[in-house]
Coordinates of C-alpha atoms in Angstrom, one line a residue:
Chain A
K29 CA -26.1 10.3 -7.0
A30 CA -23.8 10.6 -9.9
G31 CA -20.1 10.3 -9.1
V32 CA -17.2 12.5 -10.2
T33 CA -17.0 12.7 -14.0
Q34 CA -13.8 13.5 -15.8
T35 CA -13.6 14.1 -19.5
P36 CA -12.1 13.0 -21.7
R37 CA -10.9 9.6 -20.4
Y38 CA -8.0 9.3 -22.8
L39 CA -6.1 11.9 -24.7
I40 CA -3.1 11.9 -27.0
K41 CA -1.3 15.2 -27.7
T42 CA 2.0 16.2 -29.2
R43 CA 4.7 18.2 -27.6
G44 CA 4.1 21.9 -27.5
Q45 CA 0.4 21.6 -27.7
Q46 CA -2.0 22.6 -24.9
V47 CA -4.8 20.5 -23.3
T48 CA -7.8 21.2 -21.2
L49 CA -9.3 18.6 -18.9
S50 CA -12.7 18.8 -17.3
C51 CA -14.1 17.6 -14.0
S52 CA -17.7 17.6 -12.8
P53 CA -17.9 17.0 -9.1
I54 CA -20.6 15.3 -7.2
S55 CA -23.7 17.5 -6.9
G56 CA -23.4 19.6 -3.8
H57 CA -19.6 19.3 -3.5
R58 CA -17.9 22.7 -3.6
S59 CA -14.2 21.5 -3.3
V60 CA -12.3 20.1 -6.3
S61 CA -8.7 19.0 -6.2
W62 CA -6.5 17.8 -9.0
Y63 CA -3.7 15.3 -8.8
Q64 CA -1.1 14.0 -11.3
Q65 CA -0.2 10.4 -11.0
T66 CA 2.9 8.9 -12.6
P67 CA 4.7 5.6 -11.9
G68 CA 7.8 7.4 -10.7
Q69 CA 6.4 10.2 -8.6
G70 CA 3.1 8.7 -7.5
L71 CA 0.2 11.1 -6.7
Q72 CA 1.3 14.7 -6.8
F73 CA -1.1 17.4 -5.8
L74 CA -1.7 20.1 -8.4
F75 CA -4.3 22.5 -7.0
E76 CA -7.5 22.8 -5.0
Y77 CA -10.5 25.0 -5.7
F78 CA -13.3 25.9 -3.4
S79 CA -16.2 28.1 -4.4
E80 CA -14.3 29.3 -7.5
T81 CA -11.2 30.3 -5.5
Q82 CA -7.9 28.5 -5.6
R83 CA -7.2 27.4 -2.0
N84 CA -4.0 25.5 -2.5
K85 CA -1.4 25.0 -5.2
G86 CA 1.2 22.3 -5.6
N87 CA 4.7 22.6 -6.8
F88 CA 4.1 22.6 -10.5
P89 CA 5.3 25.0 -13.2
G90 CA 3.1 27.8 -14.4
R91 CA 2.2 25.8 -17.5
F92 CA -0.3 24.1 -15.2
S93 CA -3.4 26.1 -14.4
G94 CA -6.9 25.6 -13.4
R95 CA -10.2 27.2 -12.6
Q96 CA -13.6 26.5 -11.1
F97 CA -16.9 27.7 -12.3
S98 CA -19.9 28.8 -10.3
N99 CA -21.5 25.3 -10.7
S100 CA -18.4 23.8 -9.1
R101 CA -17.2 22.2 -12.3
S102 CA -13.5 22.6 -12.8
E103 CA -11.0 22.6 -15.6
M104 CA -7.3 22.3 -15.7
N105 CA -5.1 23.4 -18.5
V106 CA -1.6 22.4 -19.4
S107 CA 0.2 24.6 -22.0
T108 CA 3.3 23.8 -24.0
L109 CA 3.1 20.1 -23.3
E110 CA 6.2 18.1 -22.5
L111 CA 6.8 14.4 -22.7
G112 CA 7.0 14.3 -18.9
D113 CA 3.4 15.5 -18.6
S114 CA 2.2 12.1 -19.7
A115 CA 0.3 10.9 -16.7
L116 CA -3.1 10.0 -15.2
Y117 CA -4.8 13.2 -14.1
L118 CA -7.2 12.6 -11.3
C119 CA -9.9 15.0 -10.0
A120 CA -11.4 14.6 -6.5
S121 CA -14.4 16.4 -5.0
S122 CA -15.5 16.8 -1.4
Q123 CA -18.1 18.7 0.5
S124 CA -15.5 21.1 2.1
T125 CA -11.8 21.7 2.2
G126 CA -9.6 19.9 4.6
G127 CA -11.1 18.7 7.9
L128 CA -12.6 15.3 7.8
A129 CA -13.9 15.5 4.3
E130 CA -13.7 12.3 2.3
A131 CA -12.5 12.8 -1.2
F132 CA -14.4 11.2 -4.1
F133 CA -12.3 10.6 -7.1
G134 CA -13.1 10.4 -10.8
Q135 CA -11.8 7.7 -13.1
G136 CA -9.1 10.1 -14.4
T137 CA -7.9 11.3 -17.7
R138 CA -5.0 9.4 -19.2
L139 CA -2.9 12.0 -21.1
T140 CA -0.2 10.8 -23.4
V141 CA 2.2 13.3 -24.9
V142 CA 4.2 12.1 -28.0
Chain B
S2 CA 7.0 15.7 -1.8
Q3 CA 5.4 12.6 -0.4
Q4 CA 4.2 12.8 3.1
G5 CA 3.3 9.1 3.5
E6 CA 5.5 6.2 2.6
E7 CA 3.9 2.8 2.3
D8 CA 5.6 -0.4 3.1
P9 CA 6.0 -2.9 1.4
Q10 CA 5.9 -1.5 -2.1
A11 CA 4.4 -4.8 -3.3
L12 CA 2.7 -7.7 -1.5
S13 CA 1.6 -11.0 -2.9
I14 CA -0.6 -13.4 -0.8
Q15 CA -3.0 -16.3 -1.3
E16 CA -6.7 -15.8 -1.1
G17 CA -7.9 -16.2 2.5
E18 CA -4.7 -14.9 4.0
N19 CA -4.5 -11.5 5.8
A20 CA -2.6 -8.6 4.2
T21 CA -0.9 -5.9 6.3
M22 CA 0.3 -2.6 4.8
N23 CA 2.1 0.1 6.7
C24 CA 2.4 3.8 6.2
S25 CA 4.8 6.2 7.8
Y26 CA 4.5 10.0 7.6
K27 CA 6.6 12.9 8.6
T28 CA 4.6 15.8 10.1
S29 CA 1.8 16.1 12.6
I30 CA -1.6 15.2 11.1
N31 CA -5.3 15.8 11.6
N32 CA -6.3 12.6 10.1
L33 CA -5.1 9.7 8.0
Q34 CA -7.1 8.1 5.2
W35 CA -6.6 4.9 3.2
Y36 CA -7.6 4.6 -0.4
R37 CA -7.7 1.8 -2.9
Q38 CA -7.0 2.1 -6.6
N39 CA -7.8 -0.6 -9.2
S40 CA -5.4 -0.6 -12.1
G41 CA -5.3 2.8 -13.8
R42 CA -8.6 4.0 -12.4
G43 CA -9.8 6.4 -9.7
L44 CA -9.2 6.1 -6.0
V45 CA -11.8 4.8 -3.7
H46 CA -12.0 5.9 -0.1
L47 CA -11.7 3.1 2.4
I48 CA -11.4 4.5 5.9
L49 CA -10.5 7.6 7.8
I50 CA -8.9 7.6 11.2
R51 CA -8.6 10.8 13.3
S52 CA -5.4 11.7 15.1
N53 CA -7.0 11.1 18.4
E54 CA -8.1 7.6 17.5
R55 CA -5.9 4.5 17.8
E56 CA -7.9 1.9 15.9
K57 CA -10.8 1.7 13.6
H58 CA -12.7 -1.1 11.9
S59 CA -14.8 -1.3 8.7
G60 CA -15.9 -4.7 7.6
R61 CA -12.7 -6.7 6.8
L62 CA -10.5 -3.6 7.3
R63 CA -8.7 -2.7 10.4
V64 CA -6.6 0.5 10.6
T65 CA -4.3 1.5 13.5
L66 CA -2.6 4.8 14.1
D67 CA 0.4 5.5 16.2
T68 CA 1.0 9.2 16.3
S69 CA 4.1 8.8 18.5
K70 CA 5.7 6.8 15.7
K71 CA 4.0 8.6 12.9
S72 CA 2.8 5.4 11.4
S73 CA -0.4 3.6 10.5
S74 CA -1.2 0.1 9.3
L75 CA -4.0 -1.3 7.2
L76 CA -5.0 -4.9 7.8
I77 CA -7.3 -6.7 5.3
T78 CA -8.5 -10.0 6.7
A79 CA -9.6 -13.0 4.8
S80 CA -8.4 -11.5 1.5
R81 CA -10.2 -12.1 -1.8
A82 CA -9.0 -11.9 -5.4
A83 CA -11.1 -8.8 -5.7
D84 CA -8.9 -7.1 -3.1
T85 CA -6.1 -7.0 -5.7
A86 CA -5.3 -3.3 -6.1
S87 CA -3.0 -0.5 -5.0
Y88 CA -3.5 0.9 -1.5
F89 CA -2.5 4.4 -0.6
C90 CA -2.4 6.3 2.7
A91 CA -3.2 10.0 2.6
T92 CA -2.6 12.5 5.4
E93 CA -4.1 15.9 6.2
S94 CA -1.6 18.0 8.1
F95 CA -2.3 19.3 11.6
S96 CA -2.4 22.9 10.3
G97 CA -5.5 22.0 8.4
N98 CA -6.9 23.6 5.2
T99 CA -4.3 21.7 3.3
P100 CA -4.7 19.1 0.6
L101 CA -4.4 15.4 1.2
V102 CA -0.9 14.2 0.6
F103 CA -0.6 10.6 -0.7
G104 CA 2.1 8.0 -0.4
K105 CA 3.4 6.0 -3.3
G106 CA 1.2 3.0 -2.4
T107 CA 1.4 -0.7 -1.8
R108 CA 0.6 -3.0 -4.7
L109 CA -1.4 -5.9 -3.4
S110 CA -1.9 -9.1 -5.4
V111 CA -4.3 -11.7 -4.0
I112 CA -3.9 -15.0 -5.8
A113 CA -6.9 -17.3 -6.0

């Protein structure tokens, strides 16, 4: 069974640009969550989608948005990039939301904003 | 904000020794999970312990949970160089239907 796939793996953008990251969950998983990881803040929850609906949202500005498609693939978008958005963005999929669902993580997208 | 706080932040041991990492959290939980992350890569699920469980084993891993103290510990026995990684605890709140909240992790170095 293929794991969680995130594309691209690495990305360099300049301030003010926007970026779209993609996540393909494990087949059959309907829940996708996104996290931002930085050395200073650790893993911060961005949002969670289940069956194309946003179930939870973290404390991030409106520049961060996401969506989920009918095939459970998810994208997140960051507009008007700032230097502080440089981070490892991790996507995780699970069979359901909450409960005892184990989360399976992708390898992440390393975003560098210059 | 972080729910779990791991302790210590960094740990360095010799191969063959045991490694113990602790996690404290703030609110009531449904379950607590431990994950491992190799440098700059994705997280790998290690073990899940439910709020009504006190101890759980998986291979060389032993996890304990003390809900009265809102703390958990992860013990790795007979450590190997390949265990070098960051270890995170993650909690799911009692209210459910909430995302996992991660601590900042313990960086473990196992020296051969």
